[in-house]
Amino acid sequence: MTGPEERGNQEWYPQQEPYQEYQQQPQPQVYYDAYGQPQQYVQDPYQQQQYYQQQPQPQVYYDAYGQPQQYVQDPYQQQPEYQQPPAPPVQPAPVQPVQPVRPPVAEPPVAAVPPQARKAAAPEPDYPTGEFTFVDEEAEQSEDVIDWLKFAESRTERRDERRRKLRNRLVGAALVLVLAAGGTAGYLWWQGDLGGPGSAAKAAGGRTVNVVHLRDLQGKVTSALLVNDQSGQKASVLLLPDTLKLPGSGVSATEQLGKSLDATGASGTREGLSTVLGAPVAGTWRLDTPYLLLLVAHLGGIRVDTNVAVRKDNQPAGKELAPAGKAVSLTAEAAVAYATYQAPGETADAQLARFGQVLDAILRVMPTDLKEAQDLVHRVGAVPDPSLPEPALAGVLVQLAQYTKDSHLTVGALSVQPDGTLDEATAGKQVKDVLGGTVKSAAAASKFTRVSVLNGSGVDASADAAGSQVTNSGLELLPSGTKVPVQPASEIRYTDDAKLAAAQQLAISLGLKDTAVKKVTTAQNADLVLVLGKDYQPPKPQ
């Protein structure tokens, strides 16, 4: 055991409580920097064990104005100065009491004050403005903001410009595609692949001149030529007086047009017209009054400048169907009555002119679409002539309707002498301008055409069928029946150029190609020699 003397010779150290190092944790202390921002400082725990290294700790307190102040405690006031033995009993170092931290007091909400009022009510700061130089940097900040806005605006403008150029390119490309598609569609439409005039001409088979016959219930026939001049881009309706003389069928030298349909048939009438007009007539449209009634009814009526009042059945005491006037609407019944009306004391030319008015009105409302026209012709239900089947008739009507809507259709009557003949002075110019032909005398061409049939089709019944068609065409059939070797194509041979038109009409009646007509130099026992081939198709029995 060591006594006081021995203790007096030993160096004395302050006593420390056991586990004191582990019980006392460093407490963070708060202080504020020069800008009034709170900062934390954590004391090193090892500084509490070495008192000769302990530094004075700043104490923070607030003055009367709420400003933070610092107070540094004198370290020599906390620990007494010890002397060498005899030393007093060691006393534990006094522990500084931890001042409680005052919790923050929530301030009541402040009502929003306008900037002007807030600026006026704010007290003057108790510090010089030089301490906060950043307050005066608003101009520089505003310049930076302006520069940023300019930069953002320039980027936006460039982006908008790129979008505008891209949109213009897309619009231009779309326009080019539309124009290309439209041009292609227009070309196909004109060529006939999409239902244009080219398809109508293709359906018509290239036939430019056709004859239409209107027959009423009393058997009276009124005729007109429907002319489509593609080269001249025009169309014509050439009215034919019924007194026009055509070559006869053998009984008489000539035949009037009004009686030729019953005397020589449709084919003989076409051949006679081709002879006297010097231009081939390709097909026949039989438009009897019942079919005219259905046609106008399907079209929904027509408008005509009538010159007389239209009455039922053309009887003076009949019900008035339409008055006389401009652009009078005619029903189907009124249209038929007006087209066939001839007042007492009037010539046949007056009734012919009314028929021309009705034809013109029909073409004005006729559809220009080929499929619609074909459907219309089919619904009318007229028995077509072999020379002008329904598709071909629809094509002819579509072509004429298109020219009519474009105001390229003319309607006129052929000038005929009182004796039914044509003269070069009057009719010659009309025929040349409208048909491109040259008028001829019916008497000079009155000699009928004789036809001989040779069967090279390999089918015995074909010769009888072809003979019937020859007779129905108004030609004279010579007895024959001679068999020839089978050949693939039919032929119609002729030697005299005056029989060329008759040969062409016979080819149309038989449904043969134009190349079947051939001129030969060898002698023949007939004006025309028909050699049937395997391509000949007899008509189907009805």
Coordinates of C-alpha atoms in Angstrom, one line a residue:
M1 CA 0.0 0.0 0.0
T2 CA 1.4 3.3 -0.9
G3 CA 1.4 6.1 1.5
P4 CA 0.9 9.8 1.1
E5 CA 4.6 10.3 0.8
E6 CA 4.9 7.9 -2.1
R7 CA 1.9 9.4 -3.7
G8 CA 3.4 12.8 -3.3
N9 CA 6.4 11.6 -5.4
Q10 CA 4.2 10.3 -8.2
E11 CA 2.7 12.3 -11.0
W12 CA -0.9 12.9 -10.5
Y13 CA -3.5 12.4 -13.3
P14 CA -7.1 13.3 -13.1
Q15 CA -9.3 10.4 -12.4
Q16 CA -11.9 9.2 -14.9
E17 CA -15.0 7.3 -14.3
P18 CA -15.1 3.8 -15.7
Y19 CA -16.8 3.4 -19.0
Q20 CA -17.1 7.2 -19.1
E21 CA -15.6 7.1 -22.5
Y22 CA -18.4 5.0 -23.8
Q23 CA -21.2 6.7 -22.0
Q24 CA -20.6 10.1 -23.2
Q25 CA -21.4 10.5 -26.9
P26 CA -20.4 13.6 -28.9
Q27 CA -23.1 16.1 -29.1
P28 CA -23.5 18.1 -32.3
Q29 CA -23.3 21.7 -31.8
V30 CA -24.9 24.3 -34.1
Y31 CA -23.2 27.5 -35.2
Y32 CA -23.9 29.9 -38.1
D33 CA -21.5 31.0 -40.7
A34 CA -21.0 34.6 -42.0
Y35 CA -24.1 34.4 -44.2
G36 CA -26.4 33.3 -41.4
Q37 CA -26.7 29.7 -42.5
P38 CA -26.8 27.1 -39.7
Q39 CA -23.8 24.6 -39.6
Q40 CA -23.2 21.5 -37.4
Y41 CA -20.0 20.7 -35.6
V42 CA -19.3 17.3 -33.9
Q43 CA -16.7 17.2 -31.2
D44 CA -14.0 14.5 -31.3
P45 CA -14.6 12.2 -28.3
Y46 CA -10.9 11.8 -27.8
Q47 CA -10.6 15.4 -26.9
Q48 CA -12.4 14.8 -23.7
Q49 CA -9.7 12.4 -22.4
Q50 CA -6.8 14.8 -22.9
Y51 CA -7.6 17.9 -21.1
Y52 CA -4.3 19.6 -22.2
Q53 CA -5.5 19.3 -25.8
Q54 CA -9.1 20.3 -25.2
Q55 CA -10.1 23.4 -27.1
P56 CA -12.6 25.9 -26.0
Q57 CA -16.0 25.2 -27.5
P58 CA -18.1 28.1 -28.8
Q59 CA -21.5 28.6 -27.4
V60 CA -24.3 30.0 -29.5
Y61 CA -26.9 32.4 -28.1
Y62 CA -29.3 34.9 -29.6
D63 CA -29.4 38.6 -28.8
A64 CA -32.5 40.7 -28.4
Y65 CA -32.9 41.0 -32.2
G66 CA -32.8 37.3 -32.8
Q67 CA -29.3 37.4 -34.3
P68 CA -27.0 34.5 -33.5
Q69 CA -23.9 35.4 -31.3
Q70 CA -20.9 33.3 -30.3
Y71 CA -19.5 33.0 -26.8
V72 CA -16.2 31.2 -26.1
Q73 CA -15.8 29.9 -22.5
D74 CA -12.5 30.2 -20.8
P75 CA -11.1 26.7 -20.4
Y76 CA -9.2 27.7 -17.3
Q77 CA -12.5 28.4 -15.5
Q78 CA -13.7 24.8 -15.9
Q79 CA -10.6 23.1 -14.4
P80 CA -8.8 24.3 -11.3
E81 CA -5.0 24.7 -11.4
Y82 CA -3.5 21.8 -9.5
Q83 CA -0.2 22.0 -7.6
Q84 CA 2.3 19.4 -6.5
P85 CA 1.7 17.5 -3.3
P86 CA 0.5 17.8 -0.9
A87 CA -2.4 17.9 -3.1
P88 CA -6.0 18.0 -2.2
P89 CA -8.2 15.1 -2.7
V90 CA -9.1 14.5 -6.2
Q91 CA -12.5 15.7 -7.1
P92 CA -14.3 14.7 -10.3
A93 CA -14.4 17.3 -12.9
P94 CA -17.7 19.2 -12.9
V95 CA -19.9 18.3 -15.7
Q96 CA -21.3 21.1 -17.7
P97 CA -25.1 20.9 -17.7
V98 CA -26.5 20.6 -21.2
Q99 CA -28.7 23.5 -22.0
P100 CA -32.0 22.4 -23.4
V101 CA -32.7 23.3 -26.9
R102 CA -35.7 25.5 -27.3
P103 CA -38.1 23.9 -29.8
P104 CA -39.0 26.1 -32.8
V105 CA -42.1 28.0 -32.4
A106 CA -44.4 27.8 -35.5
E107 CA -45.2 31.2 -36.8
P108 CA -48.7 32.0 -37.8
P109 CA -49.4 32.0 -41.5
V110 CA -48.9 35.4 -43.1
A111 CA -51.5 36.6 -45.5
A112 CA -50.3 37.3 -49.1
V113 CA -49.3 40.9 -49.5
P114 CA -48.8 42.5 -52.9
P115 CA -45.2 43.2 -53.8
Q116 CA -45.7 46.9 -53.7
A117 CA -47.2 46.8 -50.3
R118 CA -44.6 44.3 -49.1
K119 CA -41.9 46.6 -50.3
A120 CA -43.4 49.6 -48.6
A121 CA -44.0 47.8 -45.3
A122 CA -40.6 46.0 -45.1
P123 CA -38.3 47.7 -42.6
E124 CA -34.9 48.9 -43.6
P125 CA -32.2 46.3 -43.1
D126 CA -29.8 46.9 -40.2
Y127 CA -26.9 45.7 -42.3
P128 CA -25.0 47.4 -45.1
T129 CA -25.9 46.4 -48.6
G130 CA -22.3 45.7 -49.4
E131 CA -22.4 42.5 -47.4
F132 CA -24.7 40.9 -50.0
T133 CA -23.3 42.0 -53.3
F134 CA -25.3 39.3 -55.1
V135 CA -28.5 41.4 -54.6
D136 CA -27.3 43.8 -57.3
E137 CA -26.8 41.0 -59.9
E138 CA -30.4 41.0 -61.3
A139 CA -29.3 42.7 -64.6
E140 CA -26.7 40.0 -65.3
Q141 CA -29.2 37.2 -64.5
S142 CA -31.9 38.9 -66.7
E143 CA -29.3 39.0 -69.5
D144 CA -28.6 35.3 -69.0
V145 CA -32.3 34.6 -69.1
I146 CA -32.7 36.6 -72.3
D147 CA -29.8 34.8 -73.9
W148 CA -31.4 31.4 -72.9
L149 CA -34.7 32.5 -74.3
K150 CA -33.1 33.5 -77.6
F151 CA -31.3 30.2 -77.8
A152 CA -34.4 28.3 -77.1
E153 CA -36.4 30.4 -79.6
S154 CA -33.8 29.8 -82.3
R155 CA -33.9 26.1 -81.7
T156 CA -37.7 26.1 -81.9
E157 CA -37.6 28.1 -85.1
R158 CA -35.1 25.7 -86.7
R159 CA -37.2 22.7 -85.6
D160 CA -40.3 24.4 -86.9
E161 CA -38.5 25.1 -90.2
R162 CA -37.4 21.5 -90.5
R163 CA -41.0 20.4 -89.9
R164 CA -42.4 22.8 -92.4
K165 CA -39.9 21.7 -95.1
L166 CA -40.7 18.0 -94.3
R167 CA -44.4 18.8 -94.5
N168 CA -44.0 20.6 -97.9
R169 CA -42.0 17.6 -99.2
L170 CA -44.7 15.2 -98.1
V171 CA -47.4 17.3 -99.7
G172 CA -45.4 17.6 -102.9
A173 CA -44.8 13.9 -103.0
A174 CA -48.5 13.2 -102.4
L175 CA -49.5 15.7 -105.1
V176 CA -47.1 14.0 -107.6
L177 CA -48.6 10.6 -106.7
V178 CA -52.1 11.9 -107.1
L179 CA -51.3 13.4 -110.5
A180 CA -49.6 10.3 -111.7
A181 CA -52.5 8.1 -110.5
G182 CA -55.0 10.5 -112.2
G183 CA -53.0 10.6 -115.4
T184 CA -52.8 6.8 -115.4
A185 CA -56.5 6.5 -114.7
G186 CA -57.4 9.0 -117.3
Y187 CA -55.3 7.2 -119.9
L188 CA -56.9 3.9 -119.0
W189 CA -60.3 5.5 -119.1
W190 CA -59.7 6.9 -122.5
Q191 CA -58.3 3.6 -123.8
G192 CA -61.5 1.9 -122.6
D193 CA -60.1 -0.1 -119.7
L194 CA -62.1 1.9 -117.1
G195 CA -65.3 2.5 -119.0
G196 CA -64.4 5.6 -121.0
P197 CA -65.1 6.5 -124.6
G198 CA -62.4 4.1 -125.7
S199 CA -64.4 1.2 -124.2
A200 CA -67.5 2.5 -125.9
A201 CA -65.8 2.6 -129.2
K202 CA -64.4 -0.9 -128.5
A203 CA -67.9 -2.1 -127.7
A204 CA -69.3 -0.5 -130.8
G205 CA -66.7 -2.4 -132.8
G206 CA -65.5 0.6 -134.7
R207 CA -68.9 1.1 -136.4
T208 CA -69.4 4.8 -137.1
V209 CA -72.7 4.8 -139.1
N210 CA -75.9 3.1 -137.9
V211 CA -79.5 3.4 -138.9
V212 CA -82.4 3.6 -136.5
H213 CA -86.0 2.7 -137.6
L214 CA -89.0 3.9 -135.6
R215 CA -92.1 1.9 -136.4
D216 CA -95.4 2.8 -134.9
L217 CA -98.4 0.4 -134.4
Q218 CA -99.8 1.2 -137.8
G219 CA -96.6 0.1 -139.5
K220 CA -95.3 3.6 -140.4
V221 CA -91.5 3.7 -140.4
T222 CA -89.3 6.7 -139.7
S223 CA -85.6 6.4 -140.1
A224 CA -82.4 8.3 -139.2
L225 CA -78.7 7.8 -139.4
L226 CA -76.6 8.0 -136.2
V227 CA -73.1 9.1 -137.2
N228 CA -70.1 9.1 -134.9
D229 CA -67.2 11.0 -136.4
Q230 CA -64.3 10.3 -134.1
S231 CA -61.7 12.0 -136.3
G232 CA -63.7 15.2 -136.3
Q233 CA -64.8 14.8 -132.7
K234 CA -68.4 15.3 -133.5
A235 CA -71.6 13.4 -134.0
S236 CA -74.7 13.8 -136.2
V237 CA -78.2 12.7 -136.5
L238 CA -79.1 12.6 -140.2
L239 CA -82.9 12.3 -140.7
L240 CA -83.9 10.3 -143.7
P241 CA -87.2 11.1 -145.5
D242 CA -89.3 8.0 -146.1
T243 CA -89.5 9.0 -149.8
L244 CA -85.8 8.3 -150.4
K245 CA -85.4 5.8 -153.1
L246 CA -83.2 2.7 -152.6
P247 CA -82.3 -0.1 -155.0
G248 CA -85.1 -2.7 -155.3
S249 CA -85.0 -6.3 -154.4
G250 CA -85.7 -7.5 -157.9
V251 CA -89.5 -7.0 -158.2
S252 CA -89.0 -3.3 -158.9
A253 CA -86.0 -1.3 -159.8
T254 CA -86.3 1.0 -156.7
E255 CA -88.0 1.0 -153.4
Q256 CA -88.9 3.8 -151.0
L257 CA -87.1 3.9 -147.7
G258 CA -90.5 3.8 -145.8
K259 CA -91.3 0.5 -147.4
S260 CA -87.9 -1.0 -147.8
L261 CA -87.8 -2.4 -144.3
D262 CA -90.7 -4.7 -145.0
A263 CA -89.7 -5.4 -148.5
T264 CA -86.0 -6.1 -148.3
G265 CA -85.5 -6.5 -144.5
A266 CA -83.0 -4.7 -142.3
S267 CA -79.9 -6.0 -144.2
G268 CA -81.3 -5.1 -147.6
T269 CA -82.2 -1.6 -146.3
R270 CA -78.7 -1.1 -145.0
E271 CA -77.2 -2.3 -148.3
G272 CA -79.5 0.1 -150.2
L273 CA -78.5 3.0 -148.0
S274 CA -74.8 2.2 -148.4
T275 CA -75.3 2.2 -152.1
V276 CA -77.0 5.5 -152.6
L277 CA -75.0 7.4 -149.9
G278 CA -71.6 5.9 -150.8
A279 CA -70.8 5.1 -147.2
P280 CA -71.2 1.8 -145.4
V281 CA -74.0 1.5 -142.8
A282 CA -72.9 -0.9 -140.2
G283 CA -75.9 -1.7 -138.0
T284 CA -79.6 -1.4 -137.5
W285 CA -81.5 -0.4 -134.4
R286 CA -85.1 -1.4 -134.4
L287 CA -86.9 1.1 -132.2
D288 CA -90.5 0.2 -132.3
T289 CA -92.9 2.5 -130.3
P290 CA -93.3 0.1 -127.4
Y291 CA -89.5 0.0 -126.9
L292 CA -89.3 3.8 -127.2
L293 CA -91.9 4.0 -124.5
L294 CA -89.8 1.8 -122.2
L295 CA -86.6 3.7 -123.0
V296 CA -88.0 7.1 -122.1
A297 CA -89.6 5.7 -119.0
H298 CA -86.3 4.2 -117.8
L299 CA -84.6 7.6 -118.4
G300 CA -87.2 9.4 -116.3
G301 CA -88.6 11.5 -119.1
I302 CA -87.2 14.0 -121.5
R303 CA -87.5 17.8 -122.2
V304 CA -88.3 19.0 -125.7
D305 CA -89.2 22.3 -127.3
T306 CA -92.6 21.3 -128.6
N307 CA -94.3 23.1 -131.4
V308 CA -97.7 21.5 -131.0
A309 CA -99.8 20.3 -128.0
V310 CA -99.4 16.6 -127.4
R311 CA -102.6 14.6 -127.0
K312 CA -103.3 11.0 -126.1
D313 CA -103.1 8.7 -129.1
N314 CA -102.7 11.8 -131.3
Q315 CA -106.4 12.3 -131.3
P316 CA -107.9 15.8 -131.5
A317 CA -110.3 15.0 -128.7
G318 CA -107.7 13.1 -126.6
K319 CA -106.4 14.1 -123.3
E320 CA -103.6 16.7 -123.5
L321 CA -100.4 15.1 -122.4
A322 CA -98.1 18.1 -122.8
P323 CA -98.6 21.7 -124.0
A324 CA -96.6 23.5 -126.7
G325 CA -93.7 25.5 -125.4
K326 CA -90.0 25.6 -124.5
A327 CA -88.3 22.8 -122.6
V328 CA -91.6 21.0 -122.0
S329 CA -91.3 17.9 -119.8
L330 CA -92.5 14.8 -121.7
T331 CA -93.4 11.6 -120.1
A332 CA -92.8 8.3 -121.9
E333 CA -96.3 8.3 -123.4
A334 CA -96.1 11.9 -124.4
A335 CA -92.6 11.4 -126.0
V336 CA -94.0 8.6 -128.2
A337 CA -97.0 10.6 -129.2
Y338 CA -94.9 13.6 -130.1
A339 CA -92.3 11.6 -132.1
T340 CA -95.1 10.0 -134.3
Y341 CA -97.5 13.0 -134.5
Q342 CA -98.3 14.5 -137.9
A343 CA -101.0 17.0 -138.0
P344 CA -103.6 17.1 -140.8
G345 CA -102.2 19.0 -143.8
E346 CA -98.6 18.6 -142.6
T347 CA -95.9 16.9 -144.7
A348 CA -94.0 13.9 -143.5
D349 CA -91.0 16.2 -142.9
A350 CA -92.8 17.8 -139.9
Q351 CA -93.2 14.5 -138.2
L352 CA -89.6 13.6 -139.1
A353 CA -88.3 16.7 -137.4
R354 CA -90.2 15.9 -134.2
F355 CA -88.6 12.4 -134.2
G356 CA -85.2 14.1 -134.5
Q357 CA -86.1 16.3 -131.4
V358 CA -87.0 13.2 -129.4
L359 CA -83.7 11.5 -130.4
D360 CA -81.7 14.5 -129.4
A361 CA -83.5 14.7 -126.0
I362 CA -82.9 11.0 -125.4
L363 CA -79.1 11.4 -126.1
R364 CA -78.9 14.3 -123.7
V365 CA -80.1 12.2 -120.8
M366 CA -78.5 9.0 -121.8
P367 CA -75.7 7.8 -119.3
T368 CA -72.2 8.1 -120.5
D369 CA -71.0 5.1 -118.5
L370 CA -70.9 2.0 -120.7
K371 CA -72.1 -0.4 -118.0
E372 CA -75.1 1.8 -117.1
A373 CA -75.9 2.1 -120.8
Q374 CA -75.7 -1.7 -121.3
D375 CA -78.0 -2.2 -118.4
L376 CA -80.4 0.3 -119.8
V377 CA -80.5 -1.3 -123.2
H378 CA -80.9 -4.7 -121.7
R379 CA -83.9 -3.6 -119.6
V380 CA -85.6 -2.1 -122.6
G381 CA -85.8 -5.7 -123.9
A382 CA -85.8 -4.9 -127.6
V383 CA -84.9 -7.7 -130.0
P384 CA -81.5 -6.7 -131.3
D385 CA -80.5 -7.0 -134.9
P386 CA -77.5 -9.3 -135.5
S387 CA -75.7 -6.4 -137.0
L388 CA -76.0 -4.4 -133.7
P389 CA -76.1 -6.5 -130.6
E390 CA -76.8 -5.0 -127.2
P391 CA -73.2 -4.2 -126.2
A392 CA -72.5 -2.6 -129.5
L393 CA -75.7 -0.5 -129.3
A394 CA -74.8 0.6 -125.8
G395 CA -71.4 1.7 -127.0
V396 CA -72.9 3.7 -129.9
L397 CA -75.3 5.5 -127.6
V398 CA -72.6 6.3 -125.1
Q399 CA -70.5 7.9 -127.7
L400 CA -73.3 9.9 -129.1
A401 CA -74.4 11.0 -125.6
Q402 CA -70.9 12.2 -124.8
Y403 CA -70.8 14.3 -127.9
T404 CA -74.3 15.6 -127.1
K405 CA -73.3 16.7 -123.6
D406 CA -70.2 18.5 -125.1
S407 CA -72.5 20.3 -127.6
H408 CA -70.9 18.5 -130.5
L409 CA -74.0 16.9 -131.9
T410 CA -75.9 18.3 -134.9
V411 CA -79.4 17.2 -136.1
G412 CA -80.4 17.7 -139.7
A413 CA -82.4 16.2 -142.5
L414 CA -81.1 14.8 -145.8
S415 CA -82.2 16.9 -148.8
V416 CA -84.2 14.7 -151.1
Q417 CA -85.9 15.6 -154.4
P418 CA -89.6 15.2 -154.8
D419 CA -89.1 12.0 -156.8
G420 CA -86.9 10.6 -154.0
T421 CA -83.6 11.0 -155.7
L422 CA -80.5 12.8 -154.5
D423 CA -78.7 15.5 -156.4
E424 CA -75.1 16.6 -156.2
A425 CA -76.0 20.3 -155.6
T426 CA -77.8 19.8 -152.3
A427 CA -77.5 16.2 -150.9
G428 CA -73.9 15.8 -152.3
K429 CA -72.4 18.3 -149.8
Q430 CA -74.3 16.9 -146.9
V431 CA -73.3 13.3 -147.6
K432 CA -69.7 14.3 -148.0
D433 CA -69.6 16.4 -144.8
V434 CA -71.5 14.0 -142.6
L435 CA -70.8 10.6 -144.0
G436 CA -67.7 11.2 -146.2
G437 CA -69.4 9.4 -149.1
T438 CA -70.6 10.2 -152.6
V439 CA -74.2 10.0 -153.6
K440 CA -75.3 7.5 -156.3
S441 CA -78.4 6.9 -158.3
A442 CA -80.7 4.2 -157.0
A443 CA -81.7 3.2 -160.5
A444 CA -78.1 2.6 -161.6
A445 CA -77.7 0.3 -158.6
S446 CA -81.0 -1.4 -158.9
K447 CA -79.6 -4.7 -160.0
F448 CA -79.9 -7.1 -157.1
T449 CA -77.0 -9.1 -155.8
R450 CA -76.7 -12.8 -156.3
V451 CA -75.0 -15.0 -153.7
S452 CA -73.7 -18.6 -154.0
V453 CA -72.9 -20.6 -150.8
L454 CA -70.1 -23.2 -150.6
N455 CA -69.9 -25.3 -147.4
G456 CA -66.4 -25.8 -146.1
S457 CA -67.3 -25.9 -142.4
G458 CA -67.7 -29.6 -142.2
V459 CA -71.2 -29.3 -140.9
D460 CA -74.1 -30.0 -143.3
A461 CA -76.6 -27.8 -141.4
S462 CA -74.4 -24.8 -141.7
A463 CA -75.2 -24.3 -145.4
D464 CA -78.9 -24.2 -144.8
A465 CA -78.5 -21.7 -141.9
A466 CA -76.3 -19.4 -144.0
G467 CA -78.7 -19.6 -146.9
S468 CA -81.5 -18.4 -144.6
Q469 CA -79.4 -15.5 -143.5
V470 CA -78.5 -14.5 -147.0
T471 CA -82.2 -14.4 -147.9
N472 CA -83.1 -12.4 -144.9
S473 CA -80.5 -9.9 -145.8
G474 CA -82.3 -9.0 -149.0
L475 CA -79.9 -10.9 -151.3
E476 CA -80.8 -13.5 -153.9
L477 CA -79.6 -17.0 -153.0
L478 CA -78.6 -19.1 -155.9
P479 CA -79.1 -22.9 -155.7
S480 CA -75.8 -24.6 -154.7
G481 CA -74.8 -27.0 -152.0
T482 CA -71.4 -27.9 -153.4
K483 CA -69.1 -29.2 -150.7
V484 CA -65.5 -28.0 -150.6
P485 CA -62.6 -29.1 -148.5
V486 CA -62.8 -28.0 -144.9
Q487 CA -61.1 -24.7 -144.2
P488 CA -60.6 -22.8 -140.9
A489 CA -61.9 -19.3 -142.0
S490 CA -64.9 -18.3 -144.0
E491 CA -64.6 -16.1 -147.1
I492 CA -66.8 -13.8 -149.1
R493 CA -65.4 -13.4 -152.6
Y494 CA -66.3 -10.7 -155.1
T495 CA -65.0 -9.5 -158.5
D496 CA -66.8 -6.2 -159.1
D497 CA -66.0 -3.2 -156.8
A498 CA -69.6 -2.2 -156.9
K499 CA -70.4 -5.3 -154.8
L500 CA -67.9 -4.5 -152.1
A501 CA -70.6 -2.8 -149.9
A502 CA -72.9 -5.8 -150.3
A503 CA -70.0 -8.2 -149.4
Q504 CA -69.3 -6.2 -146.2
Q505 CA -72.9 -6.1 -145.2
L506 CA -73.2 -9.8 -145.7
A507 CA -70.1 -10.4 -143.5
I508 CA -71.7 -8.3 -140.7
S509 CA -75.0 -10.2 -141.0
L510 CA -73.1 -13.6 -140.7
G511 CA -71.0 -12.4 -137.8
L512 CA -67.7 -12.7 -139.8
K513 CA -64.7 -10.6 -139.6
D514 CA -64.0 -7.8 -142.1
T515 CA -61.0 -9.8 -143.3
A516 CA -63.4 -12.4 -144.7
V517 CA -64.2 -10.1 -147.6
K518 CA -61.8 -10.7 -150.4
K519 CA -61.6 -9.6 -154.0
V520 CA -60.7 -12.2 -156.6
T521 CA -59.9 -12.1 -160.3
T522 CA -61.2 -15.5 -161.3
A523 CA -64.7 -15.8 -162.9
Q524 CA -67.6 -16.6 -160.6
N525 CA -71.2 -17.8 -161.3
A526 CA -72.5 -15.2 -158.8
D527 CA -71.8 -11.7 -157.6
L528 CA -70.7 -13.0 -154.3
V529 CA -69.4 -16.4 -153.4
L530 CA -69.8 -17.4 -149.7
V531 CA -67.3 -20.1 -148.6
L532 CA -68.2 -21.3 -145.1
G533 CA -65.3 -22.2 -142.8
K534 CA -65.1 -23.7 -139.3
D535 CA -65.3 -20.2 -137.7
Y536 CA -68.9 -19.8 -138.9
Q537 CA -71.5 -20.0 -136.1
P538 CA -75.1 -20.6 -137.2
P539 CA -77.6 -18.4 -135.3
K540 CA -79.2 -20.1 -132.3
P541 CA -82.9 -20.9 -132.7
Q542 CA -85.2 -18.7 -130.6

